[in-house]
Amino acid sequence: MSTKQPPIWRRAWSALRQPSLLMHLVLVQSVFFGLVWLGVVIYILQSNDSQEPEYLTSPQRMLALLALTRSAADNPERVKDLIEEFDAFQRVEDWYADGDEDRLMLVLRRHGKLIYTSDPKAERLPLAPADLAVHHQVFEGIRWAQRHGQDGTTGYQIQLIRNVQHEHLQAQLLALLRTLPWVLLLVPILLAANYWTIRRALRPLNRLVSELDQKPYHDLSALRAQPPQRELKSLSSALNGWLERLRSSQQRERQFAANAAHELRTPLAAISVNTEGLAELDLPERAYPLLQGLGRASERANRLTEQLLSSLRNESLAGDAAQTQLLDLAGLLQLRLADVSLLADRRHIELELQAPPSLSVPGRQELLEAVIDNLVTNAIKYSPAGRRVTVKLSASDHEACLEVLDQGPGIPAEWRERVLERFQRLPGQSGEGAGLGLSIVHGAVLALRGRMTLEDARSGPVDQGETPGLAVRVWLPLSA
């Protein structure tokens, strides 16, 4: 029975909400071109001044008024009457105006002293340059057009002023209406073009990602995709070089581990048997310490061989879901801690377990035992005598968390990735071991589809003489 697909708009919205390099690039380009378009529109709107009447845009009327003042320059009252009559005539002629506020206004001054004004608002307007040109200015939130003329001989100054706020808004609206259809037409075209070009440019990268995503974890062969682009070619070459180095390193390690496991196991077993046989003979007293040292060395060599075999076994079990079963991790912890309690007693280490009565996880018992045994044994081995090793087990919604905390020297942050590899030990580290314990744990955790971290057991600064300790945390899925 097929499941019902959600509506296309819901799927589109869900896709848009997810972080995407493609959508990010489309958005950046669209915002950039949108700002460019906005700048063009603003420039068009600002450059569209209102269309003034010819009597304001033409200098002839101003020249006639200046000539009129010169004709009666010696009689200021006569000049005022003439200007007032002229103003009344032009008000009748100004059929452009929608009301008194939009009519042409006239201001007459002589040597800066006001003689006549059509409207008190006009006299407050700052003087424009006396070059007979039309100047637009915004005063008290209103846009004005002004022509200023001055007669240097008689000292008369004339201003022709008109409120052009309505005409300016109308001109901007007309410019916007002329521009808007082009914007509405080009915006979807621009978005589609951006999406198509960027998606096409990212296609080689998507092929690389798809091939890497489909590779099995054990397939370290070179990538088949070879993009021609310079940047992606460098990325592909770097990935192939990394895969080649990883493959060579893995092959060397596997070969060494296999040879060591097969070549050392038989002679080591013979050494152990012969050592036990010699101990039963009647030998001089001074021979027994030598036999004990030989037995300890044989035991250590056998342990190293078993660790190598365990590491190889973890790799072979990785991804083998058919052999997975549900196991009680809490019960297994109790059993394994009981087995290592003798080692803890010999080193005077206190073991503490904090775990629920039962907690089940899917996995293989040998893998879980490898994780527990190596973590707890390492913690006991590197903790000073008289200290405590704490083992905690807890669960969240989807994962179980196993924590092993010791009070030993810890591991510096710069070495925490390297010690997860085989045969890696801290510089100057004393004591037994070949650097396999944590690598075995890491391999087993990966085979169990889990993850692990290494941190300081103590939070904050450490006092002099104290050690930071090590906290190893392993997360395992609660469901297969």
CSV table of C-alpha atoms in Angstrom, one decimal:
chain,number,residue,atom,x,y,z
A,1,MET,CA,0.0,0.0,0.0
A,2,SER,CA,1.6,3.3,-1.1
A,3,THR,CA,1.9,6.1,1.3
A,4,LYS,CA,0.2,9.4,0.5
A,5,GLN,CA,2.7,12.1,-0.6
A,6,PRO,CA,2.4,15.5,1.1
A,7,PRO,CA,1.3,18.4,-1.1
A,8,ILE,CA,4.0,19.9,-3.4
A,9,TRP,CA,3.9,23.2,-1.6
A,10,ARG,CA,4.7,21.5,1.7
A,11,ARG,CA,7.6,19.6,0.1
A,12,ALA,CA,8.9,22.8,-1.5
A,13,TRP,CA,8.6,24.7,1.8
A,14,SER,CA,10.4,21.9,3.6
A,15,ALA,CA,13.2,22.0,1.0
A,16,LEU,CA,13.6,25.7,1.3
A,17,ARG,CA,13.9,25.5,5.1
A,18,GLN,CA,16.9,23.1,4.9
A,19,PRO,CA,20.3,24.8,4.7
A,20,SER,CA,21.5,24.6,1.0
A,21,LEU,CA,24.6,26.0,-0.7
A,22,LEU,CA,22.5,26.3,-3.9
A,23,MET,CA,19.8,28.4,-2.3
A,24,HIS,CA,22.4,30.5,-0.4
A,25,LEU,CA,24.1,31.4,-3.7
A,26,VAL,CA,20.8,32.1,-5.4
A,27,LEU,CA,19.7,34.3,-2.5
A,28,VAL,CA,23.0,36.2,-2.4
A,29,GLN,CA,22.9,36.8,-6.2
A,30,SER,CA,19.2,37.7,-6.1
A,31,VAL,CA,19.8,40.2,-3.2
A,32,PHE,CA,22.7,41.8,-5.1
A,33,PHE,CA,20.8,42.2,-8.3
A,34,GLY,CA,17.7,43.3,-6.4
A,35,LEU,CA,19.7,46.1,-4.7
A,36,VAL,CA,21.0,47.1,-8.2
A,37,TRP,CA,17.4,47.3,-9.5
A,38,LEU,CA,16.3,49.2,-6.4
A,39,GLY,CA,19.1,51.7,-7.0
A,40,VAL,CA,18.0,52.1,-10.6
A,41,VAL,CA,14.4,52.6,-9.6
A,42,ILE,CA,15.4,55.2,-7.0
A,43,TYR,CA,17.5,57.0,-9.5
A,44,ILE,CA,14.7,57.1,-12.0
A,45,LEU,CA,12.3,58.4,-9.4
A,46,GLN,CA,14.7,61.0,-8.2
A,47,SER,CA,15.5,62.2,-11.7
A,48,ASN,CA,11.8,62.7,-12.6
A,49,ASP,CA,11.1,66.2,-11.6
A,50,SER,CA,7.7,67.7,-12.1
A,51,GLN,CA,6.9,69.4,-15.4
A,52,GLU,CA,6.7,73.1,-14.7
A,53,PRO,CA,4.5,75.6,-16.7
A,54,GLU,CA,6.3,77.4,-19.5
A,55,TYR,CA,6.0,80.7,-17.7
A,56,LEU,CA,8.1,79.3,-14.8
A,57,THR,CA,10.6,77.4,-16.9
A,58,SER,CA,11.1,80.2,-19.4
A,59,PRO,CA,13.2,83.2,-18.3
A,60,GLN,CA,11.2,85.7,-20.4
A,61,ARG,CA,8.7,86.5,-17.6
A,62,MET,CA,11.4,87.2,-15.1
A,63,LEU,CA,13.2,89.5,-17.6
A,64,ALA,CA,9.9,91.3,-18.2
A,65,LEU,CA,9.4,91.8,-14.5
A,66,LEU,CA,12.9,93.1,-14.0
A,67,ALA,CA,12.3,95.6,-16.9
A,68,LEU,CA,9.1,96.7,-15.3
A,69,THR,CA,11.0,97.5,-12.0
A,70,ARG,CA,13.6,99.5,-14.0
A,71,SER,CA,10.8,101.6,-15.7
A,72,ALA,CA,9.7,103.0,-12.3
A,73,ALA,CA,12.8,102.5,-10.3
A,74,ASP,CA,12.6,106.0,-8.7
A,75,ASN,CA,9.0,105.4,-7.5
A,76,PRO,CA,8.9,102.3,-5.2
A,77,GLU,CA,5.1,102.6,-4.6
A,78,ARG,CA,4.6,102.6,-8.4
A,79,VAL,CA,6.8,99.5,-8.7
A,80,LYS,CA,4.8,97.8,-6.0
A,81,ASP,CA,1.5,98.6,-7.7
A,82,LEU,CA,2.8,97.4,-11.1
A,83,ILE,CA,4.0,94.1,-9.6
A,84,GLU,CA,0.7,93.6,-7.7
A,85,GLU,CA,-1.3,94.1,-10.9
A,86,PHE,CA,1.1,91.7,-12.7
A,87,ASP,CA,0.6,89.2,-9.9
A,88,ALA,CA,-3.1,89.3,-10.1
A,89,PHE,CA,-3.0,88.8,-13.9
A,90,GLN,CA,-0.7,85.7,-13.6
A,91,ARG,CA,-2.9,84.2,-10.9
A,92,VAL,CA,-5.8,84.2,-13.4
A,93,GLU,CA,-3.5,82.8,-16.0
A,94,ASP,CA,-2.2,80.0,-13.8
A,95,TRP,CA,-4.7,77.4,-14.8
A,96,TYR,CA,-2.2,74.6,-13.9
A,97,ALA,CA,-2.9,75.1,-10.2
A,98,ASP,CA,-5.2,72.9,-8.3
A,99,GLY,CA,-5.7,75.4,-5.5
A,100,ASP,CA,-4.3,78.5,-3.9
A,101,GLU,CA,-1.4,76.5,-2.4
A,102,ASP,CA,-0.2,75.4,-5.9
A,103,ARG,CA,-0.5,78.8,-7.6
A,104,LEU,CA,2.6,80.8,-8.7
A,105,MET,CA,3.7,83.2,-6.0
A,106,LEU,CA,5.7,86.4,-6.5
A,107,VAL,CA,8.0,88.1,-3.9
A,108,LEU,CA,9.5,91.6,-4.5
A,109,ARG,CA,12.5,92.9,-2.4
A,110,ARG,CA,14.8,95.9,-2.7
A,111,HIS,CA,18.2,95.7,-1.2
A,112,GLY,CA,16.9,92.7,0.9
A,113,LYS,CA,13.9,94.6,2.2
A,114,LEU,CA,10.5,93.0,1.5
A,115,ILE,CA,8.2,95.1,-0.6
A,116,TYR,CA,5.5,92.7,-1.8
A,117,THR,CA,4.6,89.0,-1.5
A,118,SER,CA,1.7,87.0,-2.9
A,119,ASP,CA,1.7,84.7,0.2
A,120,PRO,CA,3.5,84.9,3.6
A,121,LYS,CA,4.8,81.4,3.1
A,122,ALA,CA,6.8,82.6,0.0
A,123,GLU,CA,8.8,85.2,1.8
A,124,ARG,CA,10.2,82.5,4.3
A,125,LEU,CA,11.6,80.4,1.5
A,126,PRO,CA,15.5,80.8,1.2
A,127,LEU,CA,16.7,82.7,-1.8
A,128,ALA,CA,18.0,80.6,-4.7
A,129,PRO,CA,21.0,81.8,-6.8
A,130,ALA,CA,20.1,84.8,-8.9
A,131,ASP,CA,21.0,83.2,-12.2
A,132,LEU,CA,17.4,83.2,-13.6
A,133,ALA,CA,17.4,79.3,-13.6
A,134,VAL,CA,14.7,77.2,-12.0
A,135,HIS,CA,15.9,75.7,-8.7
A,136,HIS,CA,14.2,72.9,-6.8
A,137,GLN,CA,14.4,72.8,-3.0
A,138,VAL,CA,12.7,71.2,-0.1
A,139,PHE,CA,11.6,73.6,2.6
A,140,GLU,CA,9.5,72.6,5.7
A,141,GLY,CA,8.8,69.2,4.1
A,142,ILE,CA,7.4,70.6,0.8
A,143,ARG,CA,9.1,70.7,-2.6
A,144,TRP,CA,9.3,74.1,-4.2
A,145,ALA,CA,10.4,75.4,-7.6
A,146,GLN,CA,12.0,78.9,-7.6
A,147,ARG,CA,13.4,81.3,-10.1
A,148,HIS,CA,15.3,84.3,-8.7
A,149,GLY,CA,16.3,87.4,-10.6
A,150,GLN,CA,18.1,90.5,-9.5
A,151,ASP,CA,18.7,93.9,-11.0
A,152,GLY,CA,22.1,95.1,-9.9
A,153,THR,CA,21.5,98.7,-10.8
A,154,THR,CA,18.1,99.3,-9.1
A,155,GLY,CA,18.6,96.7,-6.3
A,156,TYR,CA,15.3,95.0,-6.9
A,157,GLN,CA,15.0,91.2,-6.4
A,158,ILE,CA,12.2,89.1,-7.7
A,159,GLN,CA,11.3,85.5,-6.8
A,160,LEU,CA,8.8,83.4,-8.8
A,161,ILE,CA,7.9,80.5,-6.5
A,162,ARG,CA,5.5,77.5,-7.0
A,163,ASN,CA,4.6,74.6,-4.8
A,164,VAL,CA,5.4,71.5,-7.0
A,165,GLN,CA,4.9,68.8,-4.3
A,166,HIS,CA,1.9,67.3,-6.1
A,167,GLU,CA,3.5,67.4,-9.5
A,168,HIS,CA,6.7,65.8,-8.1
A,169,LEU,CA,4.7,62.9,-6.5
A,170,GLN,CA,2.7,62.5,-9.7
A,171,ALA,CA,5.9,62.4,-11.7
A,172,GLN,CA,7.4,59.8,-9.4
A,173,LEU,CA,4.3,57.7,-9.5
A,174,LEU,CA,4.2,57.7,-13.3
A,175,ALA,CA,7.9,56.8,-13.4
A,176,LEU,CA,7.2,53.9,-11.0
A,177,LEU,CA,4.3,52.7,-13.0
A,178,ARG,CA,6.5,52.7,-16.1
A,179,THR,CA,9.3,50.8,-14.3
A,180,LEU,CA,7.2,48.4,-12.3
A,181,PRO,CA,6.1,46.1,-15.2
A,182,TRP,CA,9.7,45.6,-16.2
A,183,VAL,CA,10.7,44.8,-12.6
A,184,LEU,CA,7.8,42.3,-12.2
A,185,LEU,CA,8.8,40.7,-15.5
A,186,LEU,CA,12.5,40.5,-14.9
A,187,VAL,CA,12.5,39.4,-11.2
A,188,PRO,CA,11.2,35.8,-11.9
A,189,ILE,CA,13.4,35.6,-14.9
A,190,LEU,CA,16.4,36.7,-12.8
A,191,LEU,CA,15.6,34.1,-10.1
A,192,ALA,CA,15.2,31.3,-12.6
A,193,ALA,CA,18.4,32.3,-14.4
A,194,ASN,CA,20.3,32.4,-11.1
A,195,TYR,CA,19.0,29.1,-10.0
A,196,TRP,CA,19.7,27.4,-13.3
A,197,THR,CA,23.2,28.7,-13.7
A,198,ILE,CA,24.2,28.0,-10.1
A,199,ARG,CA,22.7,24.5,-10.1
A,200,ARG,CA,24.5,23.8,-13.3
A,201,ALA,CA,27.8,25.1,-11.9
A,202,LEU,CA,27.3,22.8,-8.8
A,203,ARG,CA,26.5,19.7,-10.8
A,204,PRO,CA,30.2,18.4,-10.9
A,205,LEU,CA,30.4,18.9,-7.1
A,206,ASN,CA,27.1,17.0,-6.6
A,207,ARG,CA,28.5,14.1,-8.6
A,208,LEU,CA,31.6,14.0,-6.3
A,209,VAL,CA,29.4,14.1,-3.2
A,210,SER,CA,27.1,11.4,-4.6
A,211,GLU,CA,30.0,9.1,-5.4
A,212,LEU,CA,31.6,9.6,-2.0
A,213,ASP,CA,28.2,9.0,-0.3
A,214,GLN,CA,27.6,5.7,-2.2
A,215,LYS,CA,31.1,4.3,-1.4
A,216,PRO,CA,31.1,1.5,1.1
A,217,TYR,CA,33.3,2.1,4.2
A,218,HIS,CA,35.8,-0.4,3.1
A,219,ASP,CA,36.1,0.9,-0.5
A,220,LEU,CA,39.1,3.2,-0.6
A,221,SER,CA,39.6,3.2,-4.4
A,222,ALA,CA,40.1,6.5,-6.3
A,223,LEU,CA,37.0,8.5,-7.3
A,224,ARG,CA,35.7,7.9,-10.8
A,225,ALA,CA,34.4,11.5,-11.2
A,226,GLN,CA,37.1,13.8,-12.6
A,227,PRO,CA,35.6,17.3,-13.0
A,228,PRO,CA,37.3,19.6,-15.5
A,229,GLN,CA,36.9,22.7,-13.3
A,230,ARG,CA,40.2,23.9,-11.7
A,231,GLU,CA,38.8,24.2,-8.2
A,232,LEU,CA,37.0,20.9,-8.2
A,233,LYS,CA,39.9,19.1,-9.9
A,234,SER,CA,42.1,20.2,-6.9
A,235,LEU,CA,39.4,18.9,-4.5
A,236,SER,CA,39.1,15.6,-6.4
A,237,SER,CA,42.9,15.2,-6.5
A,238,ALA,CA,43.2,15.9,-2.8
A,239,LEU,CA,40.4,13.3,-2.0
A,240,ASN,CA,42.1,10.7,-4.2
A,241,GLY,CA,45.5,11.4,-2.5
A,242,TRP,CA,43.9,11.0,0.9
A,243,LEU,CA,42.2,7.8,-0.1
A,244,GLU,CA,45.4,6.4,-1.5
A,245,ARG,CA,47.3,7.2,1.7
A,246,LEU,CA,44.6,5.8,3.8
A,247,ARG,CA,44.4,2.6,1.7
A,248,SER,CA,48.2,2.1,1.8
A,249,SER,CA,48.2,2.6,5.6
A,250,GLN,CA,45.4,0.2,6.1
A,251,GLN,CA,47.0,-2.4,3.9
A,252,ARG,CA,50.3,-2.1,5.8
A,253,GLU,CA,48.5,-2.4,9.2
A,254,ARG,CA,46.4,-5.3,8.1
A,255,GLN,CA,49.4,-7.2,6.7
A,256,PHE,CA,51.4,-6.6,9.8
A,257,ALA,CA,48.6,-7.6,12.1
A,258,ALA,CA,47.9,-10.8,10.1
A,259,ASN,CA,51.5,-11.8,10.0
A,260,ALA,CA,52.0,-11.1,13.7
A,261,ALA,CA,48.8,-13.0,14.6
A,262,HIS,CA,49.8,-16.1,12.6
A,263,GLU,CA,53.5,-16.2,13.1
A,264,LEU,CA,53.6,-15.3,16.8
A,265,ARG,CA,50.7,-17.4,18.2
A,266,THR,CA,52.3,-20.8,17.7
A,267,PRO,CA,55.8,-20.1,19.1
A,268,LEU,CA,54.3,-18.1,22.0
A,269,ALA,CA,52.1,-21.0,22.9
A,270,ALA,CA,55.2,-23.3,22.9
A,271,ILE,CA,57.1,-20.9,25.1
A,272,SER,CA,54.3,-20.8,27.6
A,273,VAL,CA,54.1,-24.6,27.7
A,274,ASN,CA,57.8,-25.0,28.0
A,275,THR,CA,58.0,-22.4,30.7
A,276,GLU,CA,55.4,-24.2,32.8
A,277,GLY,CA,57.2,-27.4,32.2
A,278,LEU,CA,60.5,-26.0,33.4
A,279,ALA,CA,58.8,-24.7,36.6
A,280,GLU,CA,57.9,-28.2,37.5
A,281,LEU,CA,61.6,-29.5,37.3
A,282,ASP,CA,64.0,-29.5,40.2
A,283,LEU,CA,66.1,-26.4,39.3
A,284,PRO,CA,68.4,-24.3,41.3
A,285,GLU,CA,66.8,-21.5,43.3
A,286,ARG,CA,68.3,-18.7,41.2
A,287,ALA,CA,66.5,-20.2,38.1
A,288,TYR,CA,63.0,-19.6,39.4
A,289,PRO,CA,63.1,-15.7,39.2
A,290,LEU,CA,64.3,-16.1,35.6
A,291,LEU,CA,61.4,-18.5,34.9
A,292,GLN,CA,58.9,-16.0,36.4
A,293,GLY,CA,60.3,-13.2,34.2
A,294,LEU,CA,60.0,-15.5,31.2
A,295,GLY,CA,56.4,-16.3,32.1
A,296,ARG,CA,55.5,-12.6,32.4
A,297,ALA,CA,57.1,-11.8,29.1
A,298,SER,CA,55.3,-14.8,27.5
A,299,GLU,CA,52.0,-13.6,29.0
A,300,ARG,CA,52.6,-10.1,27.7
A,301,ALA,CA,53.4,-11.4,24.2
A,302,ASN,CA,50.2,-13.6,24.2
A,303,ARG,CA,48.2,-10.6,25.3
A,304,LEU,CA,49.6,-8.5,22.4
A,305,THR,CA,48.8,-11.3,20.0
A,306,GLU,CA,45.2,-11.5,21.3
A,307,GLN,CA,44.8,-7.7,20.9
A,308,LEU,CA,46.0,-7.9,17.3
A,309,LEU,CA,43.5,-10.7,16.6
A,310,SER,CA,40.8,-8.8,18.4
A,311,SER,CA,41.5,-5.7,16.2
A,312,LEU,CA,41.3,-7.8,13.0
A,313,ARG,CA,38.1,-9.5,14.3
A,314,ASN,CA,36.5,-6.1,14.9
A,315,GLU,CA,37.1,-5.1,11.3
A,316,SER,CA,35.7,-8.3,10.0
A,317,LEU,CA,32.5,-7.9,12.1
A,318,ALA,CA,31.9,-4.2,11.1
A,319,GLY,CA,28.7,-3.9,9.2
A,320,ASP,CA,27.6,-7.5,9.9
A,321,ALA,CA,24.0,-6.7,10.8
A,322,ALA,CA,22.9,-10.3,10.5
A,323,GLN,CA,24.8,-11.3,13.6
A,324,THR,CA,23.5,-8.5,15.8
A,325,GLN,CA,21.4,-9.4,18.8
A,326,LEU,CA,19.9,-7.5,21.7
A,327,LEU,CA,22.2,-7.7,24.7
A,328,ASP,CA,21.9,-6.5,28.3
A,329,LEU,CA,24.8,-4.0,28.6
A,330,ALA,CA,24.2,-3.4,32.3
A,331,GLY,CA,24.5,-7.1,33.1
A,332,LEU,CA,27.5,-7.5,30.8
A,333,LEU,CA,29.2,-4.7,32.7
A,334,GLN,CA,28.8,-6.4,36.0
A,335,LEU,CA,30.3,-9.6,34.7
A,336,ARG,CA,33.3,-7.9,33.0
A,337,LEU,CA,34.0,-5.8,36.1
A,338,ALA,CA,34.0,-8.9,38.2
A,339,ASP,CA,36.6,-10.4,35.9
A,340,VAL,CA,39.0,-7.4,36.2
A,341,SER,CA,38.4,-6.9,39.9
A,342,LEU,CA,41.5,-9.1,40.7
A,343,LEU,CA,43.7,-6.8,38.6
A,344,ALA,CA,42.2,-3.8,40.4
A,345,ASP,CA,42.8,-5.4,43.8
A,346,ARG,CA,46.5,-6.1,42.9
A,347,ARG,CA,46.9,-2.4,42.0
A,348,HIS,CA,44.9,-1.1,45.0
A,349,ILE,CA,42.3,0.5,42.7
A,350,GLU,CA,38.7,0.9,43.8
A,351,LEU,CA,36.1,0.1,41.1
A,352,GLU,CA,32.8,1.9,41.2
A,353,LEU,CA,29.8,1.0,38.9
A,354,GLN,CA,26.8,3.4,38.5
A,355,ALA,CA,24.3,1.7,36.2
A,356,PRO,CA,20.6,0.9,36.0
A,357,PRO,CA,19.5,-2.7,36.7
A,358,SER,CA,19.0,-3.4,33.0
A,359,LEU,CA,19.8,-1.6,29.7
A,360,SER,CA,19.8,-3.5,26.4
A,361,VAL,CA,21.5,-2.4,23.2
A,362,PRO,CA,21.9,-4.2,19.8
A,363,GLY,CA,25.3,-5.6,19.0
A,364,ARG,CA,27.8,-8.5,19.2
A,365,GLN,CA,28.9,-9.7,22.6
A,366,GLU,CA,32.5,-10.0,21.7
A,367,LEU,CA,32.5,-6.4,20.5
A,368,LEU,CA,30.9,-5.1,23.7
A,369,GLU,CA,33.3,-7.1,25.8
A,370,ALA,CA,36.3,-5.7,23.8
A,371,VAL,CA,35.0,-2.2,24.6
A,372,ILE,CA,34.5,-2.8,28.3
A,373,ASP,CA,37.6,-4.9,28.9
A,374,ASN,CA,40.0,-2.5,27.2
A,375,LEU,CA,38.6,0.7,28.7
A,376,VAL,CA,38.5,-0.6,32.2
A,377,THR,CA,41.9,-2.3,32.0
A,378,ASN,CA,43.5,0.8,30.7
A,379,ALA,CA,41.9,2.9,33.4
A,380,ILE,CA,43.2,0.6,36.1
A,381,LYS,CA,46.6,0.4,34.5
A,382,TYR,CA,47.1,4.2,34.3
A,383,SER,CA,45.6,5.1,37.7
A,384,PRO,CA,47.9,5.6,40.6
A,385,ALA,CA,47.5,3.2,43.6
A,386,GLY,CA,44.7,4.1,46.0
A,387,ARG,CA,42.6,5.9,43.4
A,388,ARG,CA,39.2,5.1,42.0
A,389,VAL,CA,37.9,4.1,38.5
A,390,THR,CA,34.3,5.0,37.9
A,391,VAL,CA,32.1,3.2,35.3
A,392,LYS,CA,28.8,4.8,34.5
A,393,LEU,CA,26.0,3.7,32.2
A,394,SER,CA,23.0,5.8,31.3
A,395,ALA,CA,20.5,6.2,28.5
A,396,SER,CA,18.9,9.0,26.6
A,397,ASP,CA,16.1,8.9,24.0
A,398,HIS,CA,18.0,7.1,21.3
A,399,GLU,CA,21.5,6.2,22.8
A,400,ALA,CA,23.1,4.5,25.7
A,401,CYS,CA,26.2,6.2,27.1
A,402,LEU,CA,29.0,4.2,28.7
A,403,GLU,CA,31.6,6.3,30.7
A,404,VAL,CA,34.9,5.2,32.2
A,405,LEU,CA,36.6,7.8,34.3
A,406,ASP,CA,40.0,7.4,35.9
A,407,GLN,CA,42.4,9.6,37.9
A,408,GLY,CA,45.5,9.0,35.9
A,409,PRO,CA,47.6,11.4,33.8
A,410,GLY,CA,45.1,11.8,31.1
A,411,ILE,CA,45.8,12.4,27.4
A,412,PRO,CA,46.6,15.8,26.0
A,413,ALA,CA,44.0,17.2,23.6
A,414,GLU,CA,46.4,17.2,20.6
A,415,TRP,CA,46.9,13.4,21.0
A,416,ARG,CA,43.3,12.3,21.5
A,417,GLU,CA,42.7,11.6,17.8
A,418,ARG,CA,46.1,9.9,17.2
A,419,VAL,CA,45.8,7.4,20.1
A,420,LEU,CA,42.7,5.9,18.4
A,421,GLU,CA,45.1,4.6,15.8
A,422,ARG,CA,47.0,1.4,16.2
A,423,PHE,CA,50.5,1.4,17.8
A,424,GLN,CA,50.2,5.0,19.0
A,425,ARG,CA,51.5,5.8,22.5
A,426,LEU,CA,52.2,9.1,24.2
A,427,PRO,CA,55.8,10.3,24.1
A,428,GLY,CA,57.7,9.2,27.3
A,429,GLN,CA,54.9,6.9,28.4
A,430,SER,CA,56.1,4.2,30.7
A,431,GLY,CA,54.6,0.8,31.5
A,432,GLU,CA,53.4,-2.1,29.4
A,433,GLY,CA,51.3,-1.8,26.3
A,434,ALA,CA,51.8,-1.5,22.5
A,435,GLY,CA,49.2,1.3,21.8
A,436,LEU,CA,46.4,-1.1,20.7
A,437,GLY,CA,43.9,-0.8,23.5
A,438,LEU,CA,42.1,2.4,22.4
A,439,SER,CA,42.3,1.5,18.8
A,440,ILE,CA,40.6,-1.8,19.5
A,441,VAL,CA,37.9,0.1,21.4
A,442,HIS,CA,37.5,2.6,18.6
A,443,GLY,CA,37.2,-0.2,16.0
A,444,ALA,CA,34.6,-2.1,18.1
A,445,VAL,CA,32.6,1.1,18.6
A,446,LEU,CA,32.5,1.8,14.9
A,447,ALA,CA,31.5,-1.8,14.3
A,448,LEU,CA,28.6,-1.2,16.7
A,449,ARG,CA,27.6,1.9,14.8
A,450,GLY,CA,28.5,4.1,17.8
A,451,ARG,CA,30.8,7.0,18.6
A,452,MET,CA,33.3,7.8,21.3
A,453,THR,CA,35.1,10.8,22.8
A,454,LEU,CA,38.1,11.4,25.0
A,455,GLU,CA,38.1,14.2,27.5
A,456,ASP,CA,39.6,15.3,30.8
A,457,ALA,CA,37.9,13.7,33.8
A,458,ARG,CA,38.4,16.8,35.9
A,459,SER,CA,36.7,20.0,34.7
A,460,GLY,CA,38.5,23.3,35.2
A,461,PRO,CA,42.1,24.0,36.1
A,462,VAL,CA,44.2,21.2,37.8
A,463,ASP,CA,46.1,21.9,41.0
A,464,GLN,CA,49.8,21.2,41.1
A,465,GLY,CA,50.4,17.6,42.0
A,466,GLU,CA,47.0,16.5,40.7
A,467,THR,CA,46.3,14.8,37.4
A,468,PRO,CA,43.5,15.6,35.0
A,469,GLY,CA,42.4,12.0,34.6
A,470,LEU,CA,40.7,10.6,31.5
A,471,ALA,CA,37.0,10.3,30.7
A,472,VAL,CA,36.1,8.0,27.8
A,473,ARG,CA,32.5,8.2,26.7
A,474,VAL,CA,31.0,5.8,24.3
A,475,TRP,CA,27.5,6.3,22.8
A,476,LEU,CA,25.7,3.2,21.3
A,477,PRO,CA,22.3,3.2,19.6
A,478,LEU,CA,19.4,1.7,21.5
A,479,SER,CA,17.8,0.3,18.3
A,480,ALA,CA,19.3,-1.6,15.4
